[in-house]
mmCIF file of C-alpha atoms and ligand atoms in Angstrom:
data_model
loop_
_atom_site.group_PDB
_atom_site.id
_atom_site.type_symbol
_atom_site.label_atom_id
_atom_site.label_comp_id
_atom_site.label_asym_id
_atom_site.label_seq_id
_atom_site.Cartn_x
_atom_site.Cartn_y
_atom_site.Cartn_z
ATOM 1 C CA MET A 1 0.000 0.000 0.000
ATOM 2 C CA ARG A 2 2.871 2.400 0.813
ATOM 3 C CA ARG A 3 4.063 2.443 -2.823
ATOM 4 C CA GLU A 4 0.560 3.236 -4.046
ATOM 5 C CA LEU A 5 0.228 6.019 -1.470
ATOM 6 C CA ASP A 6 3.577 7.471 -2.575
ATOM 7 C CA ASP A 7 2.404 7.372 -6.202
ATOM 8 C CA ALA A 8 -0.846 9.105 -5.278
ATOM 9 C CA TYR A 9 1.066 11.806 -3.411
ATOM 10 C CA ALA A 10 3.372 12.357 -6.388
ATOM 11 C CA ARG A 11 0.408 12.541 -8.759
ATOM 12 C CA VAL A 12 -1.146 15.385 -6.760
ATOM 13 C CA MET A 13 2.156 17.231 -6.371
ATOM 14 C CA ASP A 14 2.807 16.978 -10.101
ATOM 15 C CA SER A 15 -0.686 18.209 -10.928
ATOM 16 C CA GLY A 16 -0.276 21.421 -8.927
ATOM 17 C CA TRP A 17 -4.051 21.312 -8.219
ATOM 18 C CA TYR A 18 -4.928 20.956 -4.547
ATOM 19 C CA ILE A 19 -8.569 21.878 -3.930
ATOM 20 C CA LEU A 20 -11.722 20.492 -5.619
ATOM 21 C CA GLY A 21 -10.230 18.748 -8.589
ATOM 22 C CA ARG A 22 -10.021 15.391 -10.269
ATOM 23 C CA GLU A 23 -8.968 13.369 -7.222
ATOM 24 C CA VAL A 24 -11.913 14.529 -5.125
ATOM 25 C CA GLU A 25 -14.296 13.895 -8.032
ATOM 26 C CA ALA A 26 -12.885 10.411 -8.557
ATOM 27 C CA PHE A 27 -12.979 9.571 -4.845
ATOM 28 C CA GLU A 28 -16.571 10.804 -4.649
ATOM 29 C CA ARG A 29 -17.509 8.493 -7.537
ATOM 30 C CA GLU A 30 -15.613 5.552 -6.045
ATOM 31 C CA MET A 31 -17.028 5.994 -2.554
ATOM 32 C CA ALA A 32 -20.575 6.370 -3.947
ATOM 33 C CA ALA A 33 -20.093 3.139 -5.883
ATOM 34 C CA PHE A 34 -18.654 1.369 -2.835
ATOM 35 C CA VAL A 35 -21.614 2.370 -0.662
ATOM 36 C CA GLY A 36 -24.131 1.876 -3.463
ATOM 37 C CA VAL A 37 -25.538 5.400 -3.724
ATOM 38 C CA THR A 38 -25.649 7.904 -6.567
ATOM 39 C CA HIS A 39 -23.965 10.915 -4.916
ATOM 40 C CA ALA A 40 -21.060 11.526 -2.575
ATOM 41 C CA VAL A 41 -19.747 14.940 -1.558
ATOM 42 C CA GLY A 42 -16.338 15.332 0.059
ATOM 43 C CA VAL A 43 -16.137 17.831 2.914
ATOM 44 C CA GLY A 44 -13.579 18.952 5.475
ATOM 45 C CA ASN A 45 -14.331 16.473 8.262
ATOM 46 C CA GLY A 46 -16.990 14.190 9.713
ATOM 47 C CA MET A 47 -18.547 16.851 11.905
ATOM 48 C CA ASP A 48 -19.062 19.150 8.928
ATOM 49 C CA ALA A 49 -20.545 16.233 6.977
ATOM 50 C CA ILE A 50 -23.291 15.950 9.620
ATOM 51 C CA GLU A 51 -23.818 19.702 9.959
ATOM 52 C CA LEU A 52 -24.035 20.256 6.201
ATOM 53 C CA ALA A 53 -26.326 17.253 5.668
ATOM 54 C CA LEU A 54 -28.681 18.628 8.333
ATOM 55 C CA ARG A 55 -28.551 22.135 6.821
ATOM 56 C CA ALA A 56 -29.123 20.795 3.312
ATOM 57 C CA ALA A 57 -32.216 19.007 4.661
ATOM 58 C CA GLY A 58 -33.541 22.357 5.891
ATOM 59 C CA ILE A 59 -32.825 21.844 9.568
ATOM 60 C CA GLY A 60 -31.847 24.866 11.619
ATOM 61 C CA ALA A 61 -32.921 27.250 14.363
ATOM 62 C CA GLY A 62 -35.973 26.196 16.337
ATOM 63 C CA HIS A 63 -35.725 22.560 15.273
ATOM 64 C CA GLU A 64 -34.925 19.498 17.341
ATOM 65 C CA VAL A 65 -32.798 16.574 16.228
ATOM 66 C CA ILE A 66 -33.065 13.264 18.072
ATOM 67 C CA THR A 67 -29.773 11.498 18.596
ATOM 68 C CA THR A 68 -27.823 9.337 21.038
ATOM 69 C CA PRO A 69 -26.039 10.346 24.260
ATOM 70 C CA ASN A 70 -23.283 7.796 23.498
ATOM 71 C CA SER A 71 -21.133 9.164 20.701
ATOM 72 C CA ALA A 72 -18.237 11.419 19.819
ATOM 73 C CA PHE A 73 -18.972 15.016 20.812
ATOM 74 C CA ALA A 74 -18.925 15.953 17.122
ATOM 75 C CA THR A 75 -22.351 14.349 16.665
ATOM 76 C CA ALA A 76 -23.989 16.762 19.114
ATOM 77 C CA LEU A 77 -21.823 19.692 18.037
ATOM 78 C CA ALA A 78 -22.914 19.286 14.395
ATOM 79 C CA VAL A 79 -26.546 19.599 15.492
ATOM 80 C CA VAL A 80 -25.829 22.691 17.578
ATOM 81 C CA LYS A 81 -23.766 24.259 14.784
ATOM 82 C CA CYS A 82 -26.624 23.942 12.300
ATOM 83 C CA GLY A 83 -28.729 25.909 14.775
ATOM 84 C CA ALA A 84 -30.887 23.056 16.056
ATOM 85 C CA THR A 85 -31.153 21.475 19.514
ATOM 86 C CA PRO A 86 -29.982 17.900 20.095
ATOM 87 C CA ILE A 87 -32.468 15.734 22.003
ATOM 88 C CA PHE A 88 -30.872 12.661 23.497
ATOM 89 C CA VAL A 89 -32.648 9.316 23.643
ATOM 90 C CA ASP A 90 -31.267 6.431 25.703
ATOM 91 C CA ILE A 91 -29.410 3.545 24.088
ATOM 92 C CA ASP A 92 -30.100 -0.112 23.461
ATOM 93 C CA PRO A 93 -28.084 -2.176 25.993
ATOM 94 C CA GLU A 94 -26.810 -4.518 23.254
ATOM 95 C CA THR A 95 -26.008 -2.299 20.281
ATOM 96 C CA TYR A 96 -25.208 0.798 22.396
ATOM 97 C CA SER A 97 -26.915 2.859 19.665
ATOM 98 C CA ILE A 98 -30.175 4.778 20.076
ATOM 99 C CA ASP A 99 -33.049 2.527 21.260
ATOM 100 C CA PRO A 100 -35.828 2.816 18.637
ATOM 101 C CA ALA A 101 -38.466 1.853 21.238
ATOM 102 C CA LEU A 102 -37.714 5.057 23.187
ATOM 103 C CA VAL A 103 -37.657 7.520 20.304
ATOM 104 C CA GLU A 104 -41.326 8.378 19.862
ATOM 105 C CA ARG A 105 -41.862 9.747 23.368
ATOM 106 C CA SER A 106 -39.216 12.412 22.622
ATOM 107 C CA ILE A 107 -40.830 13.651 19.411
ATOM 108 C CA THR A 108 -42.341 17.145 19.648
ATOM 109 C CA SER A 109 -43.769 19.602 17.125
ATOM 110 C CA ARG A 110 -40.221 20.917 16.675
ATOM 111 C CA THR A 111 -38.599 17.565 15.855
ATOM 112 C CA ARG A 112 -37.292 17.455 12.296
ATOM 113 C CA ALA A 113 -34.676 14.711 12.152
ATOM 114 C CA LEU A 114 -33.423 11.436 13.573
ATOM 115 C CA LEU A 115 -29.642 11.186 13.726
ATOM 116 C CA PRO A 116 -28.696 7.640 14.754
ATOM 117 C CA VAL A 117 -24.998 6.837 15.182
ATOM 118 C CA HIS A 118 -23.749 3.433 14.043
ATOM 119 C CA ILE A 119 -21.600 3.291 17.116
ATOM 120 C CA TYR A 120 -18.425 1.169 17.265
ATOM 121 C CA GLY A 121 -19.139 0.049 13.684
ATOM 122 C CA GLN A 122 -22.469 -1.711 14.135
ATOM 123 C CA ALA A 123 -25.580 -0.317 12.459
ATOM 124 C CA ALA A 124 -28.262 1.184 14.671
ATOM 125 C CA ASP A 125 -31.545 -0.698 14.159
ATOM 126 C CA LEU A 126 -32.537 1.244 11.053
ATOM 127 C CA ASP A 127 -35.866 -0.306 9.991
ATOM 128 C CA PRO A 128 -37.832 0.822 13.068
ATOM 129 C CA LEU A 129 -36.101 4.212 12.930
ATOM 130 C CA ALA A 130 -37.021 4.632 9.247
ATOM 131 C CA ASP A 131 -40.594 3.680 10.121
ATOM 132 C CA ILE A 132 -40.774 6.324 12.866
ATOM 133 C CA ALA A 133 -39.235 8.892 10.509
ATOM 134 C CA ARG A 134 -41.868 8.118 7.858
ATOM 135 C CA ARG A 135 -44.794 8.307 10.264
ATOM 136 C CA HIS A 136 -43.674 11.602 11.791
ATOM 137 C CA GLU A 137 -42.302 13.158 8.578
ATOM 138 C CA LEU A 138 -38.776 13.396 9.922
ATOM 139 C CA VAL A 139 -35.597 13.062 7.939
ATOM 140 C CA LEU A 140 -33.274 10.214 8.823
ATOM 141 C CA ILE A 141 -29.566 10.995 8.602
ATOM 142 C CA GLY A 142 -26.978 8.428 9.649
ATOM 143 C CA ASP A 143 -23.716 9.162 11.448
ATOM 144 C CA ALA A 144 -21.568 6.478 9.829
ATOM 145 C CA ALA A 145 -18.241 7.940 10.991
ATOM 146 C CA GLN A 146 -17.388 4.600 12.659
ATOM 147 C CA ALA A 147 -19.179 2.345 10.209
ATOM 148 C CA HIS A 148 -17.442 2.351 6.814
ATOM 149 C CA ALA A 149 -18.442 -0.911 5.063
ATOM 150 C CA ALA A 150 -20.899 -1.976 7.779
ATOM 151 C CA THR A 151 -24.114 -3.510 6.509
ATOM 152 C CA TYR A 152 -27.753 -3.584 7.576
ATOM 153 C CA ARG A 153 -30.117 -6.152 6.071
ATOM 154 C CA GLY A 154 -27.656 -6.940 3.298
ATOM 155 C CA LYS A 155 -26.985 -3.351 2.232
ATOM 156 C CA ASP A 156 -24.303 -0.859 3.196
ATOM 157 C CA VAL A 157 -25.465 1.290 6.151
ATOM 158 C CA GLY A 158 -24.702 4.371 4.030
ATOM 159 C CA ARG A 159 -27.705 3.571 1.806
ATOM 160 C CA TYR A 160 -30.275 4.145 4.551
ATOM 161 C CA GLY A 161 -32.126 7.385 5.168
ATOM 162 C CA LEU A 162 -31.825 10.678 3.346
ATOM 163 C CA ALA A 163 -28.044 10.835 3.755
ATOM 164 C CA SER A 164 -25.169 9.253 5.645
ATOM 165 C CA CYS A 165 -22.095 10.987 6.979
ATOM 166 C CA TYR A 166 -18.533 9.701 7.089
ATOM 167 C CA SER A 167 -15.358 10.864 8.753
ATOM 168 C CA PHE A 168 -11.879 10.075 7.426
ATOM 169 C CA TYR A 169 -10.101 11.121 10.611
ATOM 170 C CA PRO A 170 -6.874 9.066 10.709
ATOM 171 C CA THR A 171 -8.098 6.550 13.304
ATOM 172 C CA LYS A 172 -11.331 5.713 11.462
ATOM 173 C CA ASN A 173 -11.631 2.488 9.480
ATOM 174 C CA LEU A 174 -11.019 4.519 6.319
ATOM 175 C CA GLY A 175 -8.551 7.128 7.513
ATOM 176 C CA ALA A 176 -6.781 9.987 5.759
ATOM 177 C CA VAL A 177 -3.463 11.557 6.808
ATOM 178 C CA GLY A 178 -5.387 14.544 8.107
ATOM 179 C CA ASP A 179 -9.017 15.563 8.317
ATOM 180 C CA GLY A 180 -11.681 14.592 5.826
ATOM 181 C CA GLY A 181 -15.357 13.767 5.605
ATOM 182 C CA MET A 182 -18.131 12.903 3.180
ATOM 183 C CA VAL A 183 -21.879 12.884 2.791
ATOM 184 C CA VAL A 184 -23.450 10.154 0.645
ATOM 185 C CA THR A 185 -27.029 10.321 -0.624
ATOM 186 C CA ASP A 186 -29.351 9.240 -3.422
ATOM 187 C CA ASP A 187 -30.991 12.665 -3.390
ATOM 188 C CA PRO A 188 -29.561 14.964 -6.105
ATOM 189 C CA THR A 189 -30.950 18.111 -4.452
ATOM 190 C CA ILE A 190 -29.308 17.350 -1.120
ATOM 191 C CA ALA A 191 -26.022 16.577 -2.883
ATOM 192 C CA ALA A 192 -26.172 19.827 -4.873
ATOM 193 C CA ARG A 193 -26.920 21.867 -1.741
ATOM 194 C CA ILE A 194 -23.981 20.354 0.110
ATOM 195 C CA ARG A 195 -21.724 21.126 -2.864
ATOM 196 C CA GLU A 196 -22.789 24.755 -2.542
ATOM 197 C CA LEU A 197 -22.571 24.867 1.247
ATOM 198 C CA ARG A 198 -19.055 23.399 1.385
ATOM 199 C CA ASN A 199 -17.772 26.052 -1.035
ATOM 200 C CA TYR A 200 -18.979 29.391 0.437
ATOM 201 C CA GLY A 201 -22.551 28.779 -0.679
ATOM 202 C CA GLN A 202 -21.400 29.186 -4.254
ATOM 203 C CA ALA A 203 -23.749 27.962 -7.002
ATOM 204 C CA ASN A 204 -21.564 29.189 -9.860
ATOM 205 C CA ARG A 205 -18.243 30.958 -9.718
ATOM 206 C CA TYR A 206 -18.665 34.209 -7.759
ATOM 207 C CA GLU A 207 -22.400 33.613 -7.356
ATOM 208 C CA HIS A 208 -23.179 32.966 -3.689
ATOM 209 C CA VAL A 209 -26.758 31.812 -3.187
ATOM 210 C CA VAL A 210 -26.685 30.758 0.477
ATOM 211 C CA ILE A 211 -24.535 31.462 3.523
ATOM 212 C CA GLY A 212 -22.163 28.567 3.183
ATOM 213 C CA THR A 213 -18.850 27.693 4.733
ATOM 214 C CA ASN A 214 -15.407 26.495 3.726
ATOM 215 C CA SER A 215 -15.355 22.734 4.203
ATOM 216 C CA ARG A 216 -13.676 20.920 1.336
ATOM 217 C CA LEU A 217 -11.936 17.609 1.169
ATOM 218 C CA ASP A 218 -8.571 18.347 -0.420
ATOM 219 C CA GLU A 219 -7.013 16.656 -3.414
ATOM 220 C CA LEU A 220 -4.162 15.083 -1.481
ATOM 221 C CA GLN A 221 -6.439 13.426 1.083
ATOM 222 C CA ALA A 222 -8.767 12.278 -1.691
ATOM 223 C CA ALA A 223 -5.907 10.723 -3.678
ATOM 224 C CA LEU A 224 -4.648 8.848 -0.601
ATOM 225 C CA LEU A 225 -8.164 7.782 0.393
ATOM 226 C CA ARG A 226 -8.726 6.355 -3.107
ATOM 227 C CA VAL A 227 -5.828 3.980 -2.447
ATOM 228 C CA LYS A 228 -7.052 3.097 1.034
ATOM 229 C CA LEU A 229 -10.613 2.501 -0.162
ATOM 230 C CA ARG A 230 -9.293 -0.366 -2.275
ATOM 231 C CA TYR A 231 -8.112 -2.083 0.918
ATOM 232 C CA LEU A 232 -11.198 -1.355 3.009
ATOM 233 C CA SER A 233 -13.053 -4.652 2.408
ATOM 234 C CA GLN A 234 -9.953 -6.685 3.141
ATOM 235 C CA GLN A 235 -9.231 -4.686 6.299
ATOM 236 C CA THR A 236 -12.828 -4.988 7.455
ATOM 237 C CA GLU A 237 -12.495 -8.775 7.069
ATOM 238 C CA ARG A 238 -9.372 -8.682 9.227
ATOM 239 C CA ARG A 239 -11.197 -6.657 11.889
ATOM 240 C CA ARG A 240 -13.975 -9.249 11.813
ATOM 241 C CA ALA A 241 -11.444 -12.055 12.341
ATOM 242 C CA ILE A 242 -9.891 -10.138 15.249
ATOM 243 C CA ALA A 243 -13.308 -9.675 16.846
ATOM 244 C CA GLU A 244 -14.030 -13.395 16.456
ATOM 245 C CA ARG A 245 -10.721 -14.319 18.035
ATOM 246 C CA TYR A 246 -11.422 -11.991 20.969
ATOM 247 C CA ARG A 247 -14.880 -13.415 21.406
ATOM 248 C CA ALA A 248 -13.680 -17.013 21.341
ATOM 249 C CA GLN A 249 -10.856 -16.374 23.789
ATOM 250 C CA LEU A 250 -12.848 -14.207 26.158
ATOM 251 C CA ALA A 251 -15.771 -16.610 26.410
ATOM 252 C CA GLY A 252 -16.268 -17.487 30.065
ATOM 253 C CA VAL A 253 -14.647 -14.259 31.284
ATOM 254 C CA PRO A 254 -17.052 -12.125 33.348
ATOM 255 C CA VAL A 255 -17.195 -9.215 30.906
ATOM 256 C CA VAL A 256 -20.047 -8.300 28.578
ATOM 257 C CA LEU A 257 -18.746 -8.940 25.060
ATOM 258 C CA PRO A 258 -19.955 -6.930 22.062
ATOM 259 C CA ILE A 259 -22.871 -8.557 20.288
ATOM 260 C CA GLU A 260 -23.287 -8.431 16.541
ATOM 261 C CA ARG A 261 -27.003 -8.284 15.811
ATOM 262 C CA ASN A 262 -28.171 -10.691 13.131
ATOM 263 C CA TYR A 263 -29.516 -7.774 11.063
ATOM 264 C CA GLY A 264 -26.128 -6.850 9.693
ATOM 265 C CA THR A 265 -22.352 -6.969 9.828
ATOM 266 C CA SER A 266 -20.319 -4.637 11.997
ATOM 267 C CA ALA A 267 -17.339 -2.695 10.692
ATOM 268 C CA TRP A 268 -15.693 -3.519 14.048
ATOM 269 C CA HIS A 269 -14.332 -0.003 14.432
ATOM 270 C CA LEU A 270 -13.962 -0.685 18.155
ATOM 271 C CA PHE A 271 -14.122 -3.791 20.322
ATOM 272 C CA VAL A 272 -15.910 -2.564 23.421
ATOM 273 C CA VAL A 273 -16.409 -4.798 26.451
ATOM 274 C CA ARG A 274 -18.215 -3.929 29.660
ATOM 275 C CA THR A 275 -17.252 -4.612 33.246
ATOM 276 C CA SER A 276 -18.024 -2.928 36.561
ATOM 277 C CA ARG A 277 -14.266 -3.254 37.273
ATOM 278 C CA ARG A 278 -13.388 -1.194 34.202
ATOM 279 C CA ASP A 279 -10.859 1.203 35.748
ATOM 280 C CA GLU A 280 -9.030 -1.603 37.578
ATOM 281 C CA LEU A 281 -8.888 -3.702 34.407
ATOM 282 C CA ALA A 282 -7.615 -0.748 32.347
ATOM 283 C CA ALA A 283 -4.840 -0.128 34.887
ATOM 284 C CA PHE A 284 -3.951 -3.849 34.978
ATOM 285 C CA LEU A 285 -3.659 -3.937 31.176
ATOM 286 C CA ALA A 286 -1.722 -0.653 31.046
ATOM 287 C CA ALA A 287 0.835 -2.114 33.484
ATOM 288 C CA ARG A 288 1.352 -4.913 30.952
ATOM 289 C CA GLY A 289 1.834 -2.511 28.057
ATOM 290 C CA ILE A 290 -1.680 -2.920 26.670
ATOM 291 C CA ALA A 291 -3.313 0.393 25.803
ATOM 292 C CA THR A 292 -7.072 0.675 26.145
ATOM 293 C CA LEU A 293 -9.465 3.599 25.834
ATOM 294 C CA VAL A 294 -12.958 4.425 27.029
ATOM 295 C CA HIS A 295 -15.542 5.281 24.370
ATOM 296 C CA TYR A 296 -17.097 7.283 25.922
ATOM 297 C CA PRO A 297 -16.598 8.078 29.616
ATOM 298 C CA ARG A 298 -19.128 10.914 29.702
ATOM 299 C CA LEU A 299 -22.524 11.204 27.995
ATOM 300 C CA LEU A 300 -22.856 13.980 25.433
ATOM 301 C CA PRO A 301 -25.602 15.780 27.402
ATOM 302 C CA HIS A 302 -23.367 15.663 30.505
ATOM 303 C CA GLN A 303 -20.517 17.501 28.786
ATOM 304 C CA PRO A 304 -20.063 20.956 30.344
ATOM 305 C CA ALA A 305 -20.539 22.668 26.972
ATOM 306 C CA LEU A 306 -24.049 21.235 26.699
ATOM 307 C CA GLY A 307 -25.312 20.372 30.175
ATOM 308 C CA SER A 308 -28.667 19.164 28.819
ATOM 309 C CA PRO A 309 -31.107 18.081 31.544
ATOM 310 C CA GLY A 310 -32.463 14.533 31.525
ATOM 311 C CA ALA A 311 -31.690 10.959 32.515
ATOM 312 C CA TRP A 312 -30.281 8.198 30.344
ATOM 313 C CA PRO A 313 -29.921 5.278 32.756
ATOM 314 C CA VAL A 314 -28.743 2.649 30.258
ATOM 315 C CA ALA A 315 -26.160 4.941 28.689
ATOM 316 C CA GLU A 316 -25.007 6.140 32.113
ATOM 317 C CA ARG A 317 -24.400 2.629 33.376
ATOM 318 C CA CYS A 318 -22.657 1.610 30.153
ATOM 319 C CA ALA A 319 -20.418 4.694 30.192
ATOM 320 C CA SER A 320 -19.089 3.625 33.593
ATOM 321 C CA GLU A 321 -18.351 0.109 32.288
ATOM 322 C CA PHE A 322 -17.148 0.494 28.682
ATOM 323 C CA LEU A 323 -13.571 -0.453 27.829
ATOM 324 C CA SER A 324 -12.228 -0.562 24.264
ATOM 325 C CA LEU A 325 -9.665 -3.303 23.660
ATOM 326 C CA PRO A 326 -7.126 -2.798 20.850
ATOM 327 C CA ILE A 327 -8.501 -3.487 17.365
ATOM 328 C CA PHE A 328 -6.992 -2.428 14.044
ATOM 329 C CA ALA A 329 -6.278 -4.323 10.836
ATOM 330 C CA GLU A 330 -2.532 -4.650 11.556
ATOM 331 C CA LEU A 331 -3.049 -6.266 14.985
ATOM 332 C CA ALA A 332 -1.335 -9.698 15.045
ATOM 333 C CA ASP A 333 -2.929 -12.874 16.418
ATOM 334 C CA GLU A 334 -0.197 -13.120 19.101
ATOM 335 C CA GLU A 335 -1.043 -9.609 20.253
ATOM 336 C CA ILE A 336 -4.726 -10.481 20.525
ATOM 337 C CA ASP A 337 -3.808 -13.601 22.470
ATOM 338 C CA ALA A 338 -1.630 -11.561 24.828
ATOM 339 C CA VAL A 339 -4.521 -9.172 25.509
ATOM 340 C CA CYS A 340 -6.875 -12.094 26.162
ATOM 341 C CA THR A 341 -4.397 -13.807 28.472
ATOM 342 C CA ALA A 342 -4.014 -10.606 30.466
ATOM 343 C CA VAL A 343 -7.798 -10.151 30.739
ATOM 344 C CA ARG A 344 -8.219 -13.789 31.828
ATOM 345 C CA THR A 345 -5.452 -13.385 34.396
ATOM 346 C CA PHE A 346 -7.089 -10.246 35.778
ATOM 347 C CA PHE A 347 -10.351 -12.098 36.348
ATOM 348 C CA GLY A 348 -8.610 -15.276 37.560
ATOM 349 C CA VAL A 349 -10.072 -17.321 34.710
ATOM 350 C CA SER A 350 -7.599 -19.910 33.471
HETATM 351 C C1 PLP B 401 -15.089 10.755 14.479
HETATM 352 C C2 PLP B 401 -16.548 10.919 14.625
HETATM 353 C C3 PLP B 401 -17.206 12.090 14.209
HETATM 354 C C4 PLP B 401 -16.490 13.331 13.775
HETATM 355 O O1 PLP B 401 -15.621 13.179 12.724
HETATM 356 P P1 PLP B 401 -14.417 14.246 12.535
HETATM 357 O O2 PLP B 401 -13.902 13.895 11.189
HETATM 358 O O3 PLP B 401 -13.457 14.020 13.633
HETATM 359 O O4 PLP B 401 -15.051 15.596 12.578
HETATM 360 C C5 PLP B 401 -18.587 12.134 14.297
HETATM 361 N N1 PLP B 401 -19.276 11.099 14.777
HETATM 362 C C6 PLP B 401 -18.686 9.968 15.208
HETATM 363 C C7 PLP B 401 -19.522 8.854 15.718
HETATM 364 C C8 PLP B 401 -17.294 9.846 15.153
HETATM 365 O O5 PLP B 401 -16.714 8.716 15.598
#
């Protein structure tokens, strides 16, 4: 892959064209084809992808957007930045994404959109969410920043709803060497609006029809991402194998293992276990050179910048128990085994 990345870099340098050119156009076509949609629009990052998709769908001041308390802060920030108010609905204790059964009680006359997050790489349960969206005339926009190549009922998660939003932050399953993001959609109007919004609200050169922003995927990132996209399926398979190895070796250990719902295939962005002894386990692993993280230790509405009132008992409990074990395509079987041995030792399971 390194050779191909070097070639892509050289191609962009030789072209002398760095913003909105052939590489971005080609990557947009290739990503749209990969997901199975007709339009893809490259933007500056994943947060902008969500904000611009919401704005293109007409969501703004005075509107409410229903989303999950368990996500990256960018999900909530994108809603706030488009002028709307995020309304947080508790999560499903198995998928850790928004619980469709709890959504309807939070719908008000101001609700305009559902913004599920396919957290850790597994699709939120999209059919019931799409049904609620239809009945209440809400738009459904997916935060797929952790779910490149994940599927739901046999189709890529990016094909559900009005639009889906991706991040190419370096640690994502499809990662750039800087920031990047994309909105995919089958709706030509939404795609055209996002193209305007990302480029100062420009419809034609020097004709600004809306108050837009500057949020463009650059040519260099696009060229590198085109190379990486060709490896995405293979790397997703490797992540799946890693997850299976973890699950087999951690069977019988008193932690809650991640469950893959039978409605789709996870992108295995993260491998998140749950235990009430989370902090102790993290320290035990750290002492053995095994780095873990917590996704996420604090609910979005509990972040000081938001401080939204309400109670999310499932998400609160999970946030105190989540621990993400290492998972990335380059992780070797021996490394997985070492992690599992350490976890088994911690719990005294031989
Ligand atoms: C990473 C991430 C984002 C934000 O993407 P950026 O490219 O960092 O702006 C949004 N939502 C989720 C779920 C993410 O994981």
